[in-house]
Amino acid sequence: MATHKYFFAGFGGQGILMLGQIMAYAAMIEGKEVTFLPSYGPEMRGGTANCTVIVSDGPISCPIIDQATCLVAMNQPSLVKFESLVSPGGHIFLNTSLIEQDVARGDVIVHPIPATDLARDIGEERAANIVMLGAIHKMVGGVKRESLEMALKKVLPESKAHLLALNLTALDAWKQK
Amino acid sequence: MATHKYFFAGFGGQGILMLGQIMAYAAMIEGKEVTFLPSYGPEMRGGTANCTVIVSDGPISCPIIDQATCLVAMNQPSLVKFESLVSPGGHIFLNTSLIEQDVARGDVIVHPIPATDLARDIGEERAANIVMLGAIHKMVGGVKRESLEMALKKVLPESKAHLLALNLTALDAWKQK
Amino acid sequence: MKTVFEYTRGMRPVTTTYCPGCTHGIAHRLVMEVLVEKGLLGDTIGVSPIGCSILSHDYMNVDMCESAHGRAPAVASGIRRALPNKTVFTYQGDGDLASIGAGEIIHAAHRGELFTTIFINNAIYGMTGGQMAPTTLIGQKSTTGVDGRKKEISGMPLRISELLATIDGAVFVERVALNTPANVRKAKKAIEKAFTVQQMGLGFGLVEVLSTCPTNWGLSPVDSMTWLEENMIPYYPLGNFRCPEEVK
Amino acid sequence: MKTVFEYTRGMRPVTTTYCPGCTHGIAHRLVMEVLVEKGLLGDTIGVSPIGCSILSHDYMNVDMCESAHGRAPAVASGIRRALPNKTVFTYQGDGDLASIGAGEIIHAAHRGELFTTIFINNAIYGMTGGQMAPTTLIGQKSTTGVDGRKKEISGMPLRISELLATIDGAVFVERVALNTPANVRKAKKAIEKAFTVQQMGLGFGLVEVLSTCPTNWGLSPVDSMTWLEENMIPYYPLGNFRCPEEVK
Amino acid sequence: MEEKKLMKGNEAFAEAAIRGGCHLYFGYPITPQNEIPEYMSRELSKHGGSFVQAESELAAVNMAYGGALTGHNVFLSSSSPGIALMQEGISFMCSAEIPVVMLNISRGGPGVGGIQPGQADYRQATKGGGNGDYHVPVFAPASVQESVDLIYDAIPIAERYRNPVMILADGMLGQMMEPVTLPEHRAVRSEAELLAEKPWALNGHGDKRERMVIQSLHLKPEELEAHNMHLEEKYQSMRKELPKYQIKNCKDAEIVFVAFGTMSRIVNEAIDQLKTEGITAGLIRPITLWPFPEAAFDEIDPSTKVVISTELAIGQMMEDVKSAVAGRFPVELIYRTGGMVPTPMEVARRAKQILEAIR
Amino acid sequence: MEEKKLMKGNEAFAEAAIRGGCHLYFGYPITPQNEIPEYMSRELSKHGGSFVQAESELAAVNMAYGGALTGHNVFLSSSSPGIALMQEGISFMCSAEIPVVMLNISRGGPGVGGIQPGQADYRQATKGGGNGDYHVPVFAPASVQESVDLIYDAIPIAERYRNPVMILADGMLGQMMEPVTLPEHRAVRSEAELLAEKPWALNGHGDKRERMVIQSLHLKPEELEAHNMHLEEKYQSMRKELPKYQIKNCKDAEIVFVAFGTMSRIVNEAIDQLKTEGITAGLIRPITLWPFPEAAFDEIDPSTKVVISTELAIGQMMEDVKSAVAGRFPVELIYRTGGMVPTPMEVARRAKQILEAIR
Amino acid sequence: MAKGSIRINIDKCKGCELCVASCPKKILKIHDSTLNAMGHHPVSVTDKENCTGCGICGLMCPDGVISVYRED
Amino acid sequence: MAKGSIRINIDKCKGCELCVASCPKKILKIHDSTLNAMGHHPVSVTDKENCTGCGICGLMCPDGVISVYRED
Ligand SMILES: Cc1ncc(C[n+]2csc(CCOP(=O)(O)OP(=O)(O)O)c2C)c(N)n1
Ligand SMILES: Cc1ncc(C[n+]2csc(CCOP(=O)(O)OP(=O)(O)O)c2C)c(N)n1
Ligand code: SF4
Ligand code: SF4
Ligand code: SF4
Ligand code: SF4
């Protein structure tokens, strides 16, 4: 039974929760089991944001994780705080546009992605989360590409439908790095 | 161990609670154990009033009585309602000024006292309670005469101190019946 | 022979537990007369909170519910939102409305809830035995102010009509008194208008009724009427504070 | 070189958690400046109820306690009765004071309690994320009124200063705004007077401070100032509503 | 059956209440349940219902009473201290026999506490802080889907017993997203149908019947006692009819955990972890917290070494667990409090320590 | 020692609080405890204290918090539904660690209920209706004298633990008169002495120390958990130090009654009546209801046939009795509710029936 | 003949005298020697002939005791 | 020489621009290329010479960032 335990972390405003939600939608579209657990509360006001997404072929008992199979750190403090959460052999995606530090551990697979820069290159800095999503999909998997695209459509509010094309481009931007 | 269980009942305004309090004070003055338990609540508004006074040489466990050794019924409804409360061989004091009915039971000692009339005769209808008190003291006992007099002084509010003499007279009015 | 006055069928043919001469009885009757005359008796739900008038549901011939002390305006709001086509009123004492329930009445007015409040101001807590109310007058004795209310300790009495009249949603606010036949007639008119405001959906309406509490004032009913006139009316001036054009 | 402006020692040298441009910070400072200038910093107890400013005790350099949502006026009454020689204030938001705590503020005013209330009216619930407050303007969007407040559903916004000014014990009531340097200076004057009223034992005083909440208004801090000026001030006119002769 | 939807807990709860027929909602903002009033403010008018942002929780509970005494279904939600403010109202509704469905998205306490998830309102919910002899059935869901189902089902339960019913969830359930299948909208009843089903509801006598009264005051103690006995009969029926629980391999478990709500999911995973270490553990998950499902405890194997109450509270449920176990097994406690949530590994580790100390 | 005085319960309670040092009182009228605010309104100013008639019980409990956080002693009283309204405040004071002595002169419930005496606030008092992990010690006097003593003693207990303490009496105790010996007035402490004893109290920093804060909010769950653990330590000390009870011939009793307050006096007389019929019965009288005096139950003779919880409530204390008995004896219930009070004879008769059914 | 007349439901009368005080013709009086079932001395008319049927007594009675009639 | 000068506590600045908007001399500006420890772009002075030391920036700053001085 394949189970992916993603942990997404960054500044508020970096689209962390949206990232988690797209992943969760995509998993649901495929009929997989999924839970999405955001951090909440006033620490979010201008501060940090993070969420846990579990995707599994079988029932998910617990939405809280001891270890993540995949950490996405969109900024420096997130890496510092959550590096130890990753299970041995797990993946860490680094937004190297904002993180200079290296991953200290040697037992994990590190994916350095300059997501913010790549996103800026395609014209929308705030699409860095989608750039990262594309990278995760490619390097870790968990859900299908079509599912991600369908999920993107679901999650984008109507008022932002015109950004769909841009986001689809962002999904592939990791290739440019 | 001598224990007196008095139950005083009548209209609100007939001084039922005062009657009970004087008795309780008198008992305390003598160093006896005593409890005074009034009925309370909105039924008192213009309605009925009653109270239980227990006087004992030994500790009183329970302020609630199954049976009274002495019932004072200042009006008709009180007699009807509480006649059965009296223990066999107990006393019932009837305010015959307001009660026409007879006591149905044969196993109790009945003391008919036209308390309201006697009180009116000495100039204060509202002293009927004290008239009754004098009668009880004479016929049932429980506390000493001096104690009653001292208690009367304690209970009369300062503003009514001038009524003391009248009340002392009332204590003996039962003799006139 | 013409019937000049008869007890309204809006009142149930029972004897109230109110003390002799308590004007709660007059106020009850006026509300019921208005509902009968407007043909609303069968379409009305009343709310009686804790206070001497908690048992008004035994006297008034309409569907009624009790409410926790002070919360009648919230209860009435709930009923009115559930039943947009019915008539709803609360009948509240001054302890109830002006003290513990101050927040609820203000917010019913603030939201402009479509119900009518009959506010019985008798300047005292009746049911609990004569404690000071927010409306107790300076110098007036109460069981929690045996030497009379003092401004330094308890402030000046609260004028509810004046206060509520500052709230936009309280479209009808009038203070009346039950001390004379003329005032009783005016009181009925005010109550009638308040219900008209509700029927027309214009907003929240309140009639403050200066009432007596002979028992806790320690006065005879007749003297209570005089006391009301001489003491309450000067501090609580009678009159209309707000009335929509449509009802004037 | 003369120091024209320096951060008051009444504020602790920490960074607040307020959002950028939130005028809570200005209001805090004004209160503390007044207390410093009056030499009252060491004799003051503040009460901060739940709301964005619950942590004001981390910022203000006076003894402070938290209070349950809305109950600061009751807490302050308790403190003031226990400590008749100290200075006491509450610092309350509009959800706190005007909604859940409406009863408590009215009765503090009613009793003429000798404390000062700083009432931050930012027309929204800040801490909980932008729900409608009693002070939210008609048409203003909130998370519990996404299409903007509607009079038919929620009534007209509550004007607290006008309402409290009808209460005798509220001897000082003034509405100020923090949108311009001139208004900030006036706000400080009003706060100063309110504390003077308390020092002189004249009664209860309240300063309503029109404030911004850029985050929940969805505007930049600078645009928020404009919005305040163009929308709030017309509905909530600035000025003094009550002031004792002694302090004028 | 509808397709699955990925929904945030709080929004799913609100939608479940609407589909269940609660078209009246009265609430006051409080984290972590603000999405509920926000959702209701957007959605209820579409169903001909009414949303009122109450001035306080005290007002909200009394509005709920007012709305529900007309026979309409009312939904009420808040979080821990807000529920504390409703205690007088809850006791009142029990005494007046008014059905309302209430949701507590609980957080850390006591007092204002914090906003992270907690279960320390267990006693508040199950023993009640209102005055007098009364009870409120309390359901404790463990997933968004179960919350939706329990809310939906609670509506007829409240109606049947004419009593408030509470759903006790926590901030985590309110904030997380899971795929849910939403139940069908219950058929809307006409005013006449409603009154036929609820002859006690007030709607005006229409000059067609005697006036009716809904009351809580009974000045004559004889009458109040009779009324309380009538209520007690209902509570006895609830004790028989309502208890609900789930059991996971209690048959030959060394450890039997007892956990509800979010905590039970953590325990579930801890059980899997313990298994890898050769320790067999089972779980009793009370779904009703009141009535507490005592019968579940008869299913524990006599060979079980220890029963562990596992809570986001300091041994609150443990009191009921002890009472149900009645001395048959040692009862131990694993807990976090104040909004802290243990990981499965943490629970497993502490359980192992407890087991070792007993062995 | 002063001479005995015949005093009405409520007035004696108020006087005991004053003599104990509570010179601040905040209250709202409610039957059957109105004599307390009335007495306070007359007497407190004579002691340099302050009486405020609060606008509500909600305001009263928060005024009490405000008064007490300055280090002064505060007394608070109400009756059943009024106490329900204080639940948020009580939980808040526990979390902020503010000592206040509270008196519930309880009546019949639920809801508005009636005003005759009841004990159905047992759960409200002992389990609490506020949110979160907290406890309030509860003392249950059986006579006017004992009430006076317990109120007087509760004041330093509250101070010692920095926690509210509750006295649970009922309307009968409040309304009856018994001779009482009043305790001495405690020495009045100067403001400086008060602050030396209570360094946590707020009084203005006087530019002499750092500003101090009294708080209930802890947004970081780690901090809230640490605070809750600190509170829990206090509760553990209370569990050790506070339990108090009285035992009457439990050594060779067939029946052991458990009863508190007024009810225990009725049981006392019932025991005498049973004796005349050849039945030996004993009594455990919990004086603390929380912590519940579990140790008392170890003194029950193994030959005892039945333990009977005897209450003016429908088996509320019985839950704790069962828990304390832990299966060692059958536990039965004798009760009246809603303000009805049984006579001793009635209790004796029902106890006999129970015993016969068991024999 | 009197212009008006009143009917008194003696059993409901609480003897408060509000009608007595407000009758413009001063023809109402508490009947000291009668006691009704509630224990109150009820009101009675002293001078039937003078009743104008103005209705004021009914208006002021809190307890619905009095009905008032007038000749057409 | 400038009549006035200001000191900016960059670490406390949240970049809200309230001072920028209210400076009568329009000599304050957010420094887009600097980030302080909180992650905000702090304010800076564009034209020191023009500062009159009026104090308005300090008055309007919610966060106690600015001190203002004036030549005597
Ligand atoms: C929560 C609560 N607090 C207090 C009471 C006690 N109580 C009953 S009625 C009442 C006030 C009565 O005064 P008012 O509202 O003025 O009405 P009146 O009796 O004078 O008509 C009070 C305080 C209660 N029932 N519930
Ligand atoms: C009893 C209770 N109900 C609700 C809340 C949730 N709550 C916290 S702060 C707040 C209101 C915040 O708004 P406001 O008072 O206007 O202050 P602001 O945050 O806007 O400064 C609310 C509803 C609470 N803490 N306690
Ligand atoms: S949410 Fe609004 S009120 Fe609160 S700190 Fe942010 S801007 Fe200020
Ligand atoms: S109708 Fe008029 S005149 Fe006749 S008795 Fe009544 S008040 Fe007097
Ligand atoms: S007003 Fe009514 S109750 Fe009073 S005396 Fe006259 S008839 Fe009787
Ligand atoms: S002191 Fe005046 S002129 Fe100088 S920067 Fe500040 S606002 Fe501008």
Coordinates of N, CA, C and O in Angstrom, one line a residue, chain B residues 5 17 20-28 31-43 54 60-67 154-155, chain F residues 3-8 31-32 106-107 115-117 170-172 175-180 262 265-266 268-269 272-273 341-346:
Chain B
K5 N -41.4 19.5 69.0 CA -41.4 19.8 67.6 C -42.7 20.6 67.3 O -43.8 20.1 67.2
L17 N -44.0 33.6 61.5 CA -42.5 33.4 61.5 C -42.0 34.0 62.8 O -41.1 33.5 63.4
G20 N -42.5 31.7 65.6 CA -41.4 30.7 65.6 C -40.1 31.2 66.1 O -39.4 30.6 66.9
Q21 N -39.8 32.4 65.7 CA -38.5 33.0 66.1 C -38.4 33.3 67.6 O -37.4 33.0 68.2
I22 N -39.5 33.7 68.2 CA -39.5 34.0 69.6 C -39.2 32.7 70.3 O -38.4 32.6 71.3
M23 N -39.9 31.7 69.9 CA -39.7 30.4 70.5 C -38.3 29.9 70.4 O -37.7 29.4 71.4
A24 N -37.7 30.1 69.2 CA -36.4 29.6 69.0 C -35.4 30.4 69.8 O -34.5 29.9 70.5
Y25 N -35.6 31.7 69.9 CA -34.7 32.6 70.7 C -34.8 32.1 72.2 O -33.7 32.0 72.9
A26 N -36.0 31.9 72.7 CA -36.2 31.5 74.1 C -35.4 30.3 74.4 O -34.7 30.1 75.4
A27 N -35.5 29.3 73.4 CA -34.8 28.1 73.6 C -33.3 28.3 73.6 O -32.6 27.7 74.5
M28 N -32.8 29.1 72.8 CA -31.4 29.3 72.7 C -30.9 30.0 74.0 O -29.9 29.7 74.5
G31 N -30.0 27.8 76.5 CA -28.9 26.9 76.2 C -29.4 25.6 75.6 O -28.7 24.6 75.4
K32 N -30.6 25.6 75.1 CA -31.1 24.4 74.5 C -30.7 24.4 73.0 O -30.3 25.4 72.4
E33 N -30.8 23.2 72.4 CA -30.6 23.2 70.9 C -31.9 23.5 70.3 O -33.0 23.2 70.8
V34 N -31.7 24.2 69.1 CA -33.0 24.6 68.5 C -32.7 24.8 67.0 O -31.6 25.2 66.5
T35 N -33.7 24.5 66.2 CA -33.7 24.8 64.8 C -35.0 25.5 64.4 O -36.1 25.1 64.9
F36 N -34.9 26.4 63.5 CA -36.1 27.1 63.0 C -36.1 27.1 61.5 O -35.2 27.5 60.9
L37 N -37.2 26.5 61.0 CA -37.2 26.3 59.5 C -38.5 26.9 58.9 O -39.5 26.3 59.1
P38 N -38.4 28.0 58.2 CA -39.6 28.6 57.7 C -39.9 28.1 56.3 O -39.0 27.6 55.6
S39 N -41.1 28.1 55.9 CA -41.4 27.9 54.5 C -40.9 29.2 53.8 O -40.9 30.3 54.4
Y40 N -40.5 29.2 52.5 CA -40.1 30.4 51.9 C -40.6 30.3 50.4 O -41.0 29.3 49.9
G41 N -40.6 31.5 49.8 CA -40.9 31.5 48.4 C -42.1 32.3 48.1 O -42.7 32.9 49.0
P42 N -42.5 32.4 46.8 CA -43.5 33.3 46.4 C -44.9 32.8 46.9 O -45.8 33.7 47.0
E43 N -45.0 31.6 47.3 CA -46.4 31.3 47.9 C -46.6 32.1 49.1 O -47.8 32.2 49.6
I54 N -37.8 23.2 66.3 CA -37.5 22.0 67.1 C -36.7 22.5 68.3 O -35.7 23.3 68.1
I60 N -29.8 18.3 67.7 CA -31.0 18.0 66.8 C -30.3 17.6 65.4 O -29.6 18.4 64.8
S61 N -30.6 16.4 65.0 CA -30.0 16.1 63.8 C -30.8 16.7 62.6 O -30.2 17.4 61.8
C62 N -32.1 16.6 62.6 CA -32.8 16.9 61.4 C -33.8 18.0 61.6 O -34.7 17.9 62.5
P63 N -33.7 19.1 60.8 CA -34.7 20.2 61.0 C -36.0 20.0 60.4 O -36.9 20.8 60.5
I64 N -36.1 18.8 59.7 CA -37.4 18.5 59.0 C -38.1 17.5 59.9 O -37.5 16.5 60.3
I65 N -39.4 17.6 60.0 CA -40.1 16.7 60.9 C -41.1 15.8 60.2 O -41.6 16.2 59.1
D66 N -41.2 14.6 60.7 CA -42.2 13.7 60.2 C -43.5 14.0 60.9 O -44.6 14.0 60.3
Q67 N -43.3 14.3 62.2 CA -44.5 14.6 63.1 C -44.2 15.7 64.0 O -43.1 15.9 64.4
K154 N -35.8 40.7 72.3 CA -34.8 40.5 71.2 C -35.4 40.7 69.8 O -34.8 41.3 68.9
V155 N -36.6 40.1 69.7 CA -37.2 40.0 68.4 C -37.9 41.3 68.0 O -37.9 41.6 66.8
Chain F
E3 N -20.6 34.6 72.3 CA -21.8 33.9 72.6 C -22.5 33.5 71.3 O -22.3 34.0 70.3
K4 N -23.4 32.5 71.5 CA -24.2 32.0 70.4 C -25.2 33.1 69.9 O -25.8 33.8 70.7
K5 N -25.4 33.1 68.6 CA -26.5 34.0 68.1 C -27.4 33.1 67.3 O -27.0 32.2 66.6
L6 N -28.7 33.5 67.3 CA -29.6 32.8 66.5 C -29.7 33.5 65.2 O -30.1 34.7 65.1
M7 N -29.2 32.9 64.1 CA -29.2 33.6 62.9 C -29.8 32.8 61.7 O -29.7 31.6 61.7
K8 N -30.3 33.6 60.8 CA -30.8 33.0 59.6 C -29.6 32.5 58.8 O -28.6 33.3 58.7
T31 N -33.5 34.2 44.4 CA -34.0 33.4 45.5 C -33.4 32.1 45.4 O -33.2 31.5 44.3
P32 N -33.0 31.4 46.5 CA -33.2 31.7 47.9 C -31.9 32.2 48.6 O -31.6 31.6 49.6
S106 N -28.4 26.4 46.6 CA -29.0 25.8 45.4 C -30.5 25.5 45.6 O -31.0 25.4 46.7
R107 N -31.1 25.4 44.5 CA -32.6 25.2 44.4 C -32.9 24.1 43.4 O -32.0 23.4 43.0
I115 N -37.8 27.2 43.5 CA -36.8 27.8 44.5 C -36.7 27.0 45.7 O -36.0 27.4 46.7
Q116 N -37.3 25.8 45.8 CA -37.2 25.0 46.9 C -35.8 24.3 46.9 O -35.2 24.1 45.8
P117 N -35.3 23.8 48.0 CA -34.0 23.3 48.1 C -33.7 22.1 47.2 O -34.6 21.2 47.1
D170 N -27.8 24.5 50.4 CA -29.1 24.6 49.7 C -30.1 25.6 50.3 O -29.7 26.1 51.4
G171 N -31.2 25.8 49.7 CA -32.1 26.8 50.1 C -32.5 26.6 51.6 O -32.8 27.6 52.3
M172 N -32.6 25.4 52.0 CA -33.0 25.1 53.4 C -32.0 25.7 54.4 O -32.4 26.3 55.3
Q175 N -32.2 29.4 54.5 CA -33.4 30.0 55.1 C -33.7 29.7 56.6 O -34.4 30.4 57.3
M176 N -33.1 28.6 57.1 CA -33.3 28.2 58.4 C -32.5 29.1 59.4 O -31.6 29.7 59.1
M177 N -33.0 29.0 60.7 CA -32.2 29.7 61.7 C -31.7 28.6 62.7 O -32.4 27.7 63.1
E178 N -30.5 28.8 63.1 CA -29.9 27.9 64.1 C -29.0 28.8 65.0 O -28.5 29.8 64.5
P179 N -28.7 28.4 66.2 CA -27.8 29.2 67.0 C -26.4 29.0 66.4 O -26.0 27.9 66.1
V180 N -25.6 30.0 66.2 CA -24.2 29.9 65.7 C -23.3 30.7 66.6 O -23.6 31.7 67.2
T262 N -27.9 19.2 53.9 CA -29.2 19.0 54.5 C -29.6 17.5 54.5 O -30.2 17.0 55.5
R265 N -28.7 15.3 57.3 CA -29.4 15.4 58.6 C -30.7 14.6 58.6 O -31.0 14.0 59.6
I266 N -31.3 14.5 57.5 CA -32.5 13.7 57.4 C -32.1 12.2 57.5 O -32.8 11.5 58.2
N268 N -29.5 11.1 59.1 CA -29.2 10.9 60.5 C -30.4 10.4 61.3 O -30.4 9.5 62.1
E269 N -31.5 11.1 61.1 CA -32.7 10.8 61.9 C -33.3 9.5 61.3 O -33.8 8.6 62.1
D272 N -31.7 6.6 63.1 CA -32.3 6.4 64.4 C -33.6 5.6 64.3 O -33.8 4.7 65.1
Q273 N -34.4 6.0 63.3 CA -35.6 5.3 63.1 C -35.4 3.8 62.8 O -36.1 2.9 63.2
V341 N -38.4 17.4 49.4 CA -37.4 17.0 50.5 C -38.1 15.8 51.2 O -39.2 16.0 51.7
P342 N -37.4 14.7 51.3 CA -38.1 13.6 52.0 C -38.0 13.8 53.5 O -37.1 14.4 54.0
T343 N -38.9 13.2 54.2 CA -38.8 13.1 55.6 C -38.0 12.0 56.0 O -37.7 11.0 55.3
P344 N -37.5 12.0 57.3 CA -36.6 10.9 57.7 C -37.4 9.5 57.6 O -36.8 8.5 57.2
M345 N -38.7 9.5 57.9 CA -39.4 8.3 57.8 C -39.5 7.7 56.4 O -39.3 6.5 56.2
E346 N -39.6 8.6 55.5 CA -39.6 8.2 54.1 C -38.3 7.6 53.7 O -38.3 6.5 53.0

